[in-house]
mmCIF file of C-alpha atoms and ligand atoms in Angstrom:
data_model
loop_
_atom_site.group_PDB
_atom_site.id
_atom_site.type_symbol
_atom_site.label_atom_id
_atom_site.label_comp_id
_atom_site.label_asym_id
_atom_site.label_seq_id
_atom_site.Cartn_x
_atom_site.Cartn_y
_atom_site.Cartn_z
ATOM 1 C CA MET S 1 6.713 -13.391 13.256
ATOM 2 C CA ILE S 2 5.841 -10.530 10.598
ATOM 3 C CA GLU S 3 2.392 -8.988 10.984
ATOM 4 C CA ILE S 4 1.884 -6.057 8.622
ATOM 5 C CA THR S 5 -1.355 -4.220 8.301
ATOM 6 C CA GLN S 6 -2.649 -1.949 5.405
ATOM 7 C CA ILE S 7 0.770 -0.428 4.687
ATOM 8 C CA SER S 8 1.100 2.181 1.753
ATOM 9 C CA LYS S 9 3.880 3.955 0.454
ATOM 10 C CA THR S 10 3.602 6.857 -1.946
ATOM 11 C CA PHE S 11 6.656 8.653 -3.455
ATOM 12 C CA SER S 12 6.319 11.931 -5.027
ATOM 13 C CA ARG S 13 7.631 11.739 -8.590
ATOM 14 C CA SER S 14 10.315 14.251 -9.092
ATOM 15 C CA ALA S 15 9.308 17.527 -11.109
ATOM 16 C CA ARG S 16 11.808 16.606 -14.211
ATOM 17 C CA VAL S 17 10.005 13.333 -14.640
ATOM 18 C CA ARG S 18 6.658 14.695 -14.561
ATOM 19 C CA ALA S 19 7.314 17.353 -16.987
ATOM 20 C CA PHE S 20 8.967 14.548 -19.280
ATOM 21 C CA ALA S 21 5.642 12.601 -19.225
ATOM 22 C CA ARG S 22 2.962 15.862 -19.097
ATOM 23 C CA GLY S 23 2.044 16.053 -22.419
ATOM 24 C CA SER S 24 -1.082 18.750 -22.795
ATOM 25 C CA HIS S 25 -2.776 17.658 -19.907
ATOM 26 C CA ILE S 26 -3.287 19.434 -16.813
ATOM 27 C CA GLU S 27 -1.527 17.842 -13.920
ATOM 28 C CA THR S 28 -3.319 15.836 -11.355
ATOM 29 C CA GLU S 29 -2.689 14.794 -8.082
ATOM 30 C CA GLU S 30 -1.829 11.290 -8.940
ATOM 31 C CA ASP S 31 0.679 12.631 -11.663
ATOM 32 C CA ARG S 32 2.674 13.906 -8.578
ATOM 33 C CA VAL S 33 2.845 10.640 -6.800
ATOM 34 C CA VAL S 34 3.649 7.128 -7.153
ATOM 35 C CA ARG S 35 1.362 4.701 -5.103
ATOM 36 C CA ALA S 36 4.215 2.064 -4.653
ATOM 37 C CA VAL S 37 2.551 -0.115 -1.972
ATOM 38 C CA ASP S 38 -1.201 0.175 -1.427
ATOM 39 C CA GLY S 39 -2.661 -1.460 1.488
ATOM 40 C CA VAL S 40 -0.725 -4.293 2.011
ATOM 41 C CA THR S 41 -1.907 -6.778 4.933
ATOM 42 C CA PHE S 42 -0.335 -10.111 5.569
ATOM 43 C CA GLU S 43 1.419 -12.375 8.184
ATOM 44 C CA VAL S 44 4.407 -14.453 8.136
ATOM 45 C CA ARG S 45 4.672 -17.289 10.966
ATOM 46 C CA GLN S 46 7.231 -18.905 12.465
ATOM 47 C CA GLY S 47 8.957 -21.710 10.479
ATOM 48 C CA GLU S 48 7.319 -20.430 7.455
ATOM 49 C CA ILE S 49 8.448 -19.259 3.754
ATOM 50 C CA PHE S 50 6.547 -16.548 2.673
ATOM 51 C CA GLY S 51 7.256 -15.436 -1.107
ATOM 52 C CA LEU S 52 6.515 -12.000 -2.794
ATOM 53 C CA LEU S 53 5.990 -12.483 -6.332
ATOM 54 C CA GLY S 54 4.725 -9.629 -8.949
ATOM 55 C CA PRO S 55 6.050 -7.936 -11.800
ATOM 56 C CA ASN S 56 8.658 -5.359 -11.870
ATOM 57 C CA GLY S 57 7.451 -1.884 -10.159
ATOM 58 C CA ALA S 58 4.962 -4.034 -8.305
ATOM 59 C CA GLY S 59 5.999 -2.855 -4.739
ATOM 60 C CA LYS S 60 8.371 -5.565 -3.805
ATOM 61 C CA THR S 61 11.224 -3.967 -2.632
ATOM 62 C CA THR S 62 9.519 -1.028 -1.186
ATOM 63 C CA LEU S 63 7.528 -3.286 0.941
ATOM 64 C CA LEU S 64 10.963 -5.326 2.297
ATOM 65 C CA LYS S 65 12.488 -2.278 3.010
ATOM 66 C CA ILE S 66 9.740 -0.441 4.822
ATOM 67 C CA ILE S 67 9.912 -4.235 6.997
ATOM 68 C CA CYS S 68 13.103 -3.681 7.254
ATOM 69 C CA THR S 69 12.906 -0.039 8.986
ATOM 70 C CA LEU S 70 14.811 1.187 6.038
ATOM 71 C CA ILE S 71 12.048 3.621 4.999
ATOM 72 C CA LEU S 72 8.847 4.751 6.840
ATOM 73 C CA PRO S 73 5.084 3.407 5.683
ATOM 74 C CA THR S 74 2.801 6.499 4.414
ATOM 75 C CA GLU S 75 0.369 4.421 6.242
ATOM 76 C CA GLY S 76 -0.180 1.126 8.278
ATOM 77 C CA GLY S 77 2.316 -0.676 10.450
ATOM 78 C CA GLY S 78 3.050 -3.785 11.878
ATOM 79 C CA ILE S 79 4.766 -5.857 14.248
ATOM 80 C CA VAL S 80 8.106 -7.781 13.710
ATOM 81 C CA ASN S 81 9.312 -10.527 16.435
ATOM 82 C CA GLY S 82 7.015 -8.744 18.487
ATOM 83 C CA PHE S 83 8.241 -4.924 18.354
ATOM 84 C CA ASP S 84 6.359 -2.292 16.734
ATOM 85 C CA LEU S 85 7.693 -1.366 13.309
ATOM 86 C CA LEU S 86 7.531 2.388 13.625
ATOM 87 C CA ARG S 87 8.009 2.812 17.441
ATOM 88 C CA GLU S 88 10.808 -0.031 18.156
ATOM 89 C CA ASP S 89 12.709 0.452 14.784
ATOM 90 C CA ARG S 90 15.864 -0.431 16.604
ATOM 91 C CA ARG S 91 14.345 -3.993 18.420
ATOM 92 C CA VAL S 92 12.892 -4.562 14.827
ATOM 93 C CA ARG S 93 16.097 -4.097 13.191
ATOM 94 C CA GLU S 94 18.027 -6.138 15.522
ATOM 95 C CA SER S 95 15.570 -9.122 14.569
ATOM 96 C CA ILE S 96 16.258 -9.242 11.041
ATOM 97 C CA GLY S 97 18.794 -10.419 8.674
ATOM 98 C CA PHE S 98 18.315 -8.495 5.515
ATOM 99 C CA LEU S 99 19.727 -9.136 1.779
ATOM 100 C CA PRO S 100 19.007 -6.483 -0.587
ATOM 101 C CA SER S 101 18.544 -6.820 -3.964
ATOM 102 C CA THR S 102 21.319 -4.201 -5.086
ATOM 103 C CA GLU S 103 24.363 -4.996 -3.309
ATOM 104 C CA ARG S 104 26.373 -2.143 -2.643
ATOM 105 C CA SER S 105 26.628 -2.012 0.828
ATOM 106 C CA PHE S 106 30.195 -3.279 1.275
ATOM 107 C CA TYR S 107 33.907 -2.218 1.240
ATOM 108 C CA TYR S 108 35.282 -2.766 -1.936
ATOM 109 C CA ARG S 109 39.058 -2.470 -0.818
ATOM 110 C CA LEU S 110 38.425 -4.779 2.116
ATOM 111 C CA THR S 111 38.409 -8.470 1.577
ATOM 112 C CA GLY S 112 35.759 -10.554 2.302
ATOM 113 C CA ARG S 113 36.732 -12.228 5.520
ATOM 114 C CA GLN S 114 37.394 -8.159 6.598
ATOM 115 C CA ASN S 115 34.206 -7.238 5.080
ATOM 116 C CA LEU S 116 32.458 -9.484 7.422
ATOM 117 C CA THR S 117 34.309 -8.840 10.383
ATOM 118 C CA PHE S 118 33.407 -5.335 10.457
ATOM 119 C CA PHE S 119 29.840 -6.204 10.218
ATOM 120 C CA GLY S 120 29.918 -8.500 12.663
ATOM 121 C CA LEU S 121 31.505 -6.088 15.293
ATOM 122 C CA LEU S 122 28.617 -3.638 14.344
ATOM 123 C CA TYR S 123 26.345 -6.220 15.822
ATOM 124 C CA ASN S 124 28.950 -6.433 18.888
ATOM 125 C CA ILE S 125 29.744 -10.171 18.579
ATOM 126 C CA PRO S 126 32.321 -10.968 20.735
ATOM 127 C CA LYS S 127 35.832 -11.364 18.431
ATOM 128 C CA ALA S 128 36.375 -15.491 19.110
ATOM 129 C CA ARG S 129 32.752 -16.139 18.495
ATOM 130 C CA LEU S 130 32.797 -13.952 15.534
ATOM 131 C CA LYS S 131 36.112 -15.358 13.860
ATOM 132 C CA ARG S 132 34.322 -18.975 14.085
ATOM 133 C CA ARG S 133 31.013 -18.063 13.056
ATOM 134 C CA ILE S 134 32.426 -16.132 9.668
ATOM 135 C CA SER S 135 34.705 -19.077 8.967
ATOM 136 C CA GLU S 136 31.697 -21.640 9.669
ATOM 137 C CA LEU S 137 29.697 -19.160 7.051
ATOM 138 C CA LEU S 138 32.276 -18.828 4.383
ATOM 139 C CA LYS S 139 32.429 -22.441 4.226
ATOM 140 C CA LEU S 140 28.923 -22.714 4.080
ATOM 141 C CA MET S 141 29.012 -20.464 1.108
ATOM 142 C CA GLY S 142 32.078 -21.959 -0.787
ATOM 143 C CA LEU S 143 33.687 -18.694 -0.312
ATOM 144 C CA GLU S 144 36.715 -19.988 1.507
ATOM 145 C CA GLU S 145 39.132 -19.760 -1.391
ATOM 146 C CA LYS S 146 37.939 -16.206 -2.018
ATOM 147 C CA ALA S 147 37.925 -15.113 1.836
ATOM 148 C CA GLU S 148 41.353 -13.334 1.833
ATOM 149 C CA GLU S 149 40.462 -11.560 -1.926
ATOM 150 C CA LYS S 150 39.248 -7.974 -2.274
ATOM 151 C CA TYR S 151 35.316 -7.595 -2.355
ATOM 152 C CA MET S 152 36.091 -5.459 -5.848
ATOM 153 C CA LYS S 153 37.352 -8.455 -7.371
ATOM 154 C CA TYR S 154 34.249 -11.185 -6.418
ATOM 155 C CA SER S 155 31.971 -12.487 -9.149
ATOM 156 C CA SER S 156 28.215 -10.755 -8.775
ATOM 157 C CA GLY S 157 27.501 -14.797 -7.394
ATOM 158 C CA GLU S 158 30.450 -14.155 -4.778
ATOM 159 C CA LYS S 159 28.982 -10.971 -3.867
ATOM 160 C CA GLN S 160 25.594 -12.439 -3.470
ATOM 161 C CA LYS S 161 26.945 -15.102 -1.265
ATOM 162 C CA LEU S 162 28.879 -12.640 1.086
ATOM 163 C CA ALA S 163 25.865 -10.923 1.481
ATOM 164 C CA LEU S 164 24.073 -13.808 2.206
ATOM 165 C CA ALA S 165 26.862 -14.498 5.018
ATOM 166 C CA ARG S 166 26.479 -11.183 6.333
ATOM 167 C CA CYS S 167 22.487 -11.660 6.222
ATOM 168 C CA ILE S 168 22.898 -15.022 8.890
ATOM 169 C CA LEU S 169 25.709 -13.189 10.785
ATOM 170 C CA VAL S 170 24.059 -12.810 14.026
ATOM 171 C CA ASP S 171 21.104 -15.526 13.267
ATOM 172 C CA PRO S 172 18.259 -13.659 13.448
ATOM 173 C CA PRO S 173 14.566 -15.015 13.635
ATOM 174 C CA VAL S 174 13.326 -13.118 10.685
ATOM 175 C CA LEU S 175 15.241 -13.015 7.527
ATOM 176 C CA ILE S 176 14.108 -10.847 4.399
ATOM 177 C CA LEU S 177 15.555 -11.486 1.161
ATOM 178 C CA ASP S 178 15.217 -9.650 -1.791
ATOM 179 C CA GLU S 179 15.918 -11.878 -4.915
ATOM 180 C CA PRO S 180 18.160 -13.866 -3.037
ATOM 181 C CA THR S 181 19.376 -16.401 -5.952
ATOM 182 C CA VAL S 182 19.577 -13.502 -8.893
ATOM 183 C CA SER S 183 23.133 -13.953 -10.005
ATOM 184 C CA LEU S 184 23.853 -17.377 -8.271
ATOM 185 C CA ASP S 185 24.874 -20.181 -10.815
ATOM 186 C CA PRO S 186 22.427 -23.406 -10.479
ATOM 187 C CA THR S 187 24.487 -25.387 -8.196
ATOM 188 C CA ALA S 188 25.076 -22.668 -5.931
ATOM 189 C CA ALA S 189 21.070 -21.735 -5.975
ATOM 190 C CA ARG S 190 20.330 -24.927 -5.633
ATOM 191 C CA SER S 191 22.409 -24.981 -2.247
ATOM 192 C CA PHE S 192 20.961 -21.770 -1.050
ATOM 193 C CA ARG S 193 17.388 -23.085 -1.475
ATOM 194 C CA GLN S 194 18.539 -25.708 0.703
ATOM 195 C CA PHE S 195 20.421 -24.006 3.143
ATOM 196 C CA VAL S 196 16.814 -21.474 3.364
ATOM 197 C CA LEU S 197 15.004 -25.131 3.887
ATOM 198 C CA SER S 198 17.328 -25.625 7.020
ATOM 199 C CA LEU S 199 16.188 -22.559 8.719
ATOM 200 C CA LYS S 200 12.663 -22.813 8.306
ATOM 201 C CA LYS S 201 13.343 -25.872 10.093
ATOM 202 C CA ARG S 202 15.020 -24.385 12.719
ATOM 203 C CA GLY S 203 11.918 -22.145 13.267
ATOM 204 C CA LYS S 204 12.943 -18.812 11.496
ATOM 205 C CA ALA S 205 10.232 -16.806 9.355
ATOM 206 C CA ILE S 206 11.448 -16.032 6.080
ATOM 207 C CA LEU S 207 9.716 -13.272 3.385
ATOM 208 C CA LEU S 208 11.689 -13.601 0.141
ATOM 209 C CA ALA S 209 10.880 -11.615 -2.726
ATOM 210 C CA THR S 210 11.646 -13.318 -6.101
ATOM 211 C CA HIS S 211 10.836 -13.476 -9.986
ATOM 212 C CA ASN S 212 11.832 -17.205 -10.204
ATOM 213 C CA MET S 213 8.837 -18.834 -10.095
ATOM 214 C CA TYR S 214 10.417 -22.609 -9.872
ATOM 215 C CA GLU S 215 12.110 -21.051 -6.665
ATOM 216 C CA ALA S 216 8.499 -19.804 -5.222
ATOM 217 C CA ASP S 217 6.934 -22.904 -5.870
ATOM 218 C CA LYS S 218 9.425 -25.139 -4.249
ATOM 219 C CA LEU S 219 10.454 -23.063 -1.392
ATOM 220 C CA CYS S 220 7.594 -21.233 -0.174
ATOM 221 C CA ASP S 221 4.421 -22.340 1.896
ATOM 222 C CA ARG S 222 2.405 -19.640 0.887
ATOM 223 C CA VAL S 223 3.027 -16.577 -1.655
ATOM 224 C CA ALA S 224 1.473 -13.433 -2.613
ATOM 225 C CA ILE S 225 1.757 -12.157 -5.732
ATOM 226 C CA MET S 226 1.532 -8.038 -6.016
ATOM 227 C CA ASP S 227 0.636 -5.891 -8.474
ATOM 228 C CA SER S 228 0.659 -1.941 -8.732
ATOM 229 C CA GLY S 229 1.310 -2.229 -5.179
ATOM 230 C CA LYS S 230 -1.620 -4.240 -4.269
ATOM 231 C CA VAL S 231 -1.839 -7.902 -3.239
ATOM 232 C CA VAL S 232 -3.834 -9.573 -5.903
ATOM 233 C CA ALA S 233 -3.687 -13.417 -4.816
ATOM 234 C CA LEU S 234 -2.339 -14.862 -1.523
ATOM 235 C CA ASP S 235 -2.557 -18.514 -1.092
ATOM 236 C CA ALA S 236 -0.182 -21.478 -1.227
ATOM 237 C CA PRO S 237 1.279 -22.174 -4.402
ATOM 238 C CA SER S 238 -0.923 -25.816 -4.529
ATOM 239 C CA THR S 239 -4.072 -23.794 -4.035
ATOM 240 C CA LEU S 240 -3.157 -21.125 -6.548
ATOM 241 C CA LYS S 241 -2.547 -23.669 -9.323
ATOM 242 C CA ARG S 242 -6.025 -25.793 -8.324
ATOM 243 C CA LYS S 243 -7.638 -22.671 -8.456
ATOM 244 C CA LEU S 244 -6.238 -21.818 -12.015
ATOM 245 C CA ALA S 245 -7.090 -25.591 -13.321
ATOM 246 C CA SER S 246 -7.930 -28.135 -10.948
ATOM 247 C CA ASP S 247 -7.553 -30.758 -13.851
ATOM 248 C CA GLY S 248 -4.960 -29.540 -15.737
ATOM 249 C CA VAL S 249 -3.916 -27.469 -18.890
ATOM 250 C CA MET S 250 -4.293 -28.774 -22.184
ATOM 251 C CA LEU S 251 -2.144 -27.541 -24.818
ATOM 252 C CA LEU S 252 -3.489 -27.713 -28.420
ATOM 253 C CA THR S 253 -1.196 -26.833 -31.444
ATOM 254 C CA LEU S 254 -3.720 -25.710 -34.291
ATOM 255 C CA ALA S 255 -3.245 -25.517 -37.584
ATOM 256 C CA GLU S 256 -4.732 -21.818 -37.946
ATOM 257 C CA GLU S 257 -6.167 -19.103 -35.648
ATOM 258 C CA ARG S 258 -9.873 -18.863 -35.690
ATOM 259 C CA LYS S 259 -11.759 -16.671 -33.068
ATOM 260 C CA THR S 260 -14.733 -17.942 -33.669
ATOM 261 C CA LEU S 261 -13.839 -21.279 -32.274
ATOM 262 C CA ILE S 262 -11.549 -20.108 -29.801
ATOM 263 C CA GLU S 263 -15.030 -18.205 -28.265
ATOM 264 C CA LYS S 264 -16.761 -21.122 -28.317
ATOM 265 C CA LEU S 265 -14.191 -23.100 -26.420
ATOM 266 C CA ARG S 266 -14.528 -20.178 -24.082
ATOM 267 C CA ALA S 267 -17.948 -20.507 -23.509
ATOM 268 C CA LEU S 268 -17.818 -24.155 -22.166
ATOM 269 C CA ARG S 269 -18.420 -23.793 -18.085
ATOM 270 C CA THR S 270 -15.657 -26.325 -17.527
ATOM 271 C CA VAL S 271 -12.731 -24.163 -19.444
ATOM 272 C CA ILE S 272 -11.318 -21.574 -16.806
ATOM 273 C CA GLU S 273 -9.286 -19.578 -19.153
ATOM 274 C CA ILE S 274 -7.293 -19.956 -22.570
ATOM 275 C CA ARG S 275 -4.016 -18.259 -23.620
ATOM 276 C CA ARG S 276 -2.253 -18.385 -26.783
ATOM 277 C CA GLU S 277 1.364 -19.040 -27.450
ATOM 278 C CA LYS S 278 1.702 -16.347 -30.605
ATOM 279 C CA GLU S 279 4.828 -18.045 -32.419
ATOM 280 C CA THR S 280 3.498 -21.586 -32.443
ATOM 281 C CA ASN S 281 -0.465 -21.213 -32.222
ATOM 282 C CA CYS S 282 -0.672 -23.304 -29.404
ATOM 283 C CA TYR S 283 -3.551 -22.677 -27.009
ATOM 284 C CA HIS S 284 -3.387 -23.259 -23.173
ATOM 285 C CA ILE S 285 -6.473 -24.505 -22.099
ATOM 286 C CA PHE S 286 -7.164 -24.426 -18.260
ATOM 287 C CA ILE S 287 -9.763 -26.924 -17.624
ATOM 288 C CA ARG S 288 -11.699 -28.471 -14.949
ATOM 289 C CA ASP S 289 -13.518 -32.145 -15.488
ATOM 290 C CA GLY S 290 -10.589 -33.086 -17.225
ATOM 291 C CA LYS S 291 -11.552 -35.753 -19.568
ATOM 292 C CA LYS S 292 -14.986 -34.912 -20.210
ATOM 293 C CA THR S 293 -14.003 -31.406 -21.317
ATOM 294 C CA ALA S 294 -10.912 -32.420 -23.366
ATOM 295 C CA GLU S 295 -13.398 -34.556 -25.172
ATOM 296 C CA ARG S 296 -15.865 -31.524 -25.739
ATOM 297 C CA VAL S 297 -12.861 -29.293 -27.054
ATOM 298 C CA LEU S 298 -11.826 -32.249 -29.793
ATOM 299 C CA LYS S 299 -15.410 -32.018 -30.670
ATOM 300 C CA ILE S 300 -15.762 -28.587 -31.407
ATOM 301 C CA CYS S 301 -12.463 -28.615 -33.258
ATOM 302 C CA SER S 302 -13.911 -31.106 -35.442
ATOM 303 C CA GLU S 303 -16.887 -29.463 -36.132
ATOM 304 C CA TYR S 304 -15.014 -26.478 -37.258
ATOM 305 C CA GLY S 305 -13.072 -28.641 -39.417
ATOM 306 C CA MET S 306 -9.870 -27.405 -37.477
ATOM 307 C CA ILE S 307 -6.594 -29.527 -38.043
ATOM 308 C CA ILE S 308 -5.062 -30.270 -34.785
ATOM 309 C CA ARG S 309 -1.369 -30.562 -34.758
ATOM 310 C CA HIS S 310 -0.466 -31.349 -31.613
ATOM 311 C CA ILE S 311 -2.246 -32.265 -28.252
ATOM 312 C CA ALA S 312 -0.177 -32.579 -24.909
ATOM 313 C CA PHE S 313 -1.620 -31.896 -21.233
ATOM 314 C CA LYS S 314 0.166 -30.564 -18.511
ATOM 315 C CA GLU S 315 -0.122 -29.934 -14.774
ATOM 316 C CA PRO S 316 -0.603 -25.863 -14.121
ATOM 317 C CA THR S 317 2.951 -24.314 -13.056
ATOM 318 C CA LEU S 318 3.255 -21.193 -10.511
ATOM 319 C CA GLU S 319 3.864 -19.367 -13.603
ATOM 320 C CA ASP S 320 0.588 -19.934 -15.069
ATOM 321 C CA VAL S 321 -0.918 -18.335 -12.070
ATOM 322 C CA PHE S 322 1.467 -15.543 -12.258
ATOM 323 C CA PHE S 323 0.265 -14.678 -15.895
ATOM 324 C CA SER S 324 -3.113 -15.304 -15.368
ATOM 325 C CA ILE S 325 -3.282 -12.818 -12.837
ATOM 326 C CA THR S 326 -0.761 -10.285 -13.317
ATOM 327 C CA GLY S 327 -1.846 -10.202 -17.453
ATOM 328 C CA GLY S 328 1.859 -11.166 -18.534
ATOM 329 C CA LYS S 329 1.967 -12.959 -21.831
ATOM 330 C CA ILE S 330 2.833 -16.844 -22.410
ATOM 331 C CA GLU S 331 6.328 -16.506 -23.741
HETATM 332 N N1 ATP L 401 12.858 6.107 -4.123
HETATM 333 C C1 ATP L 401 11.868 6.170 -4.802
HETATM 334 N N2 ATP L 401 11.325 7.392 -5.228
HETATM 335 C C2 ATP L 401 10.446 7.540 -6.244
HETATM 336 N N3 ATP L 401 9.744 6.512 -6.748
HETATM 337 C C3 ATP L 401 10.415 4.932 -6.118
HETATM 338 C C4 ATP L 401 11.079 4.918 -5.280
HETATM 339 N N4 ATP L 401 11.606 3.459 -4.965
HETATM 340 C C5 ATP L 401 10.846 3.162 -5.779
HETATM 341 N N5 ATP L 401 9.871 3.555 -6.139
HETATM 342 C C6 ATP L 401 8.988 3.591 -7.493
HETATM 343 O O1 ATP L 401 7.845 2.413 -6.611
HETATM 344 C C7 ATP L 401 7.483 1.569 -7.676
HETATM 345 C C8 ATP L 401 7.763 -0.004 -6.836
HETATM 346 O O2 ATP L 401 8.963 0.047 -6.910
HETATM 347 P P1 ATP L 401 10.014 -1.369 -6.082
HETATM 348 O O3 ATP L 401 10.999 -1.077 -6.560
HETATM 349 O O4 ATP L 401 9.206 -1.657 -4.800
HETATM 350 O O5 ATP L 401 9.609 -2.724 -7.177
HETATM 351 P P2 ATP L 401 9.720 -3.896 -7.104
HETATM 352 O O6 ATP L 401 8.599 -4.900 -7.287
HETATM 353 O O7 ATP L 401 10.801 -4.350 -6.267
HETATM 354 O O8 ATP L 401 10.376 -4.479 -8.509
HETATM 355 P P3 ATP L 401 11.402 -5.291 -9.178
HETATM 356 O O9 ATP L 401 10.780 -6.475 -9.575
HETATM 357 O O10 ATP L 401 12.142 -4.452 -10.500
HETATM 358 O O11 ATP L 401 12.643 -5.623 -8.402
HETATM 359 C C9 ATP L 401 8.129 1.787 -8.820
HETATM 360 O O12 ATP L 401 7.226 2.283 -9.318
HETATM 361 C C10 ATP L 401 9.198 2.695 -8.408
HETATM 362 O O13 ATP L 401 9.596 3.340 -9.731
HETATM 363 MG MG1 MG L 402 12.830 -5.221 -6.225
#
């Protein structure tokens, strides 16, 4: 349903920002441009939920905007619902429901219902059908009581729910959601996730950017992790977790920090990675061949006379994968 090939986007940095960043060195071409998206290729199939993860500024929103035809790519192209992204942009737009991350595109002085009616009429939905559809969606989003209130009186979560309602007003085959649950309360977020799963069952292709690792793990068939404009990992969440630690994670809280000991553990063939929680001195040891490796780790600790304060085991999470790939810290 969505197929993008080698998409790149560069923005030019403003002269003022460049002047601020400049210092003493001579300006190069790289200083003048930001490569927000850098050669991204992937596909999202019918009935698939595809997650886009990545640190702030990784290029997720830019990529989603390109797929929605809101901005042009500098290079590359793609097909959405059988239509060419660059040459058939109008048909592409008709195929997509888009939920932008910052919602500034509603009319503040109109009520929720009036806003949805306005956008529905832009889509040329016949009035009687539109009226029914809007009532249905307001109910689904739990906004019935707010329907006749002006948009400016909505809370962030209510605004987000209204934006979701607009996104599925015409029941498009492709949904593109930029951080859809960001201001929803836990109950609303949960019912939203169930709703997205029901859309998947109905064969929609759903592309979703999120910072919520739990959500990505629960919902997505596959995820792409982006960093500095590039896709640095792409697979099913379960596969990514297995690659990081096929036999789980050993959590070892040591009495003190001892670099040589950690280096020795790191050198073990079945230890994939070790990360340290600074505050607690707890080491997260991602391992293969669980029991044997755990025994070896303990043996080495005892050789070093190291006091172990606590041992536990856990399954790797998508968050672990994210930190491992993007180099973030364990909090
Ligand atoms: N219109 C623009 N002009 C110049 N630079 C831009 C523009 N839009 C985005 N950028 C830059 O492109 C890069 C990617 O931004 P983008 O919004 O796509 O990131 P993101 O992955 O969505 O981040 P976040 O998680 O914070 O939403 C950033 O460095 C950003 O500053
Ligand atoms: Mg974004």
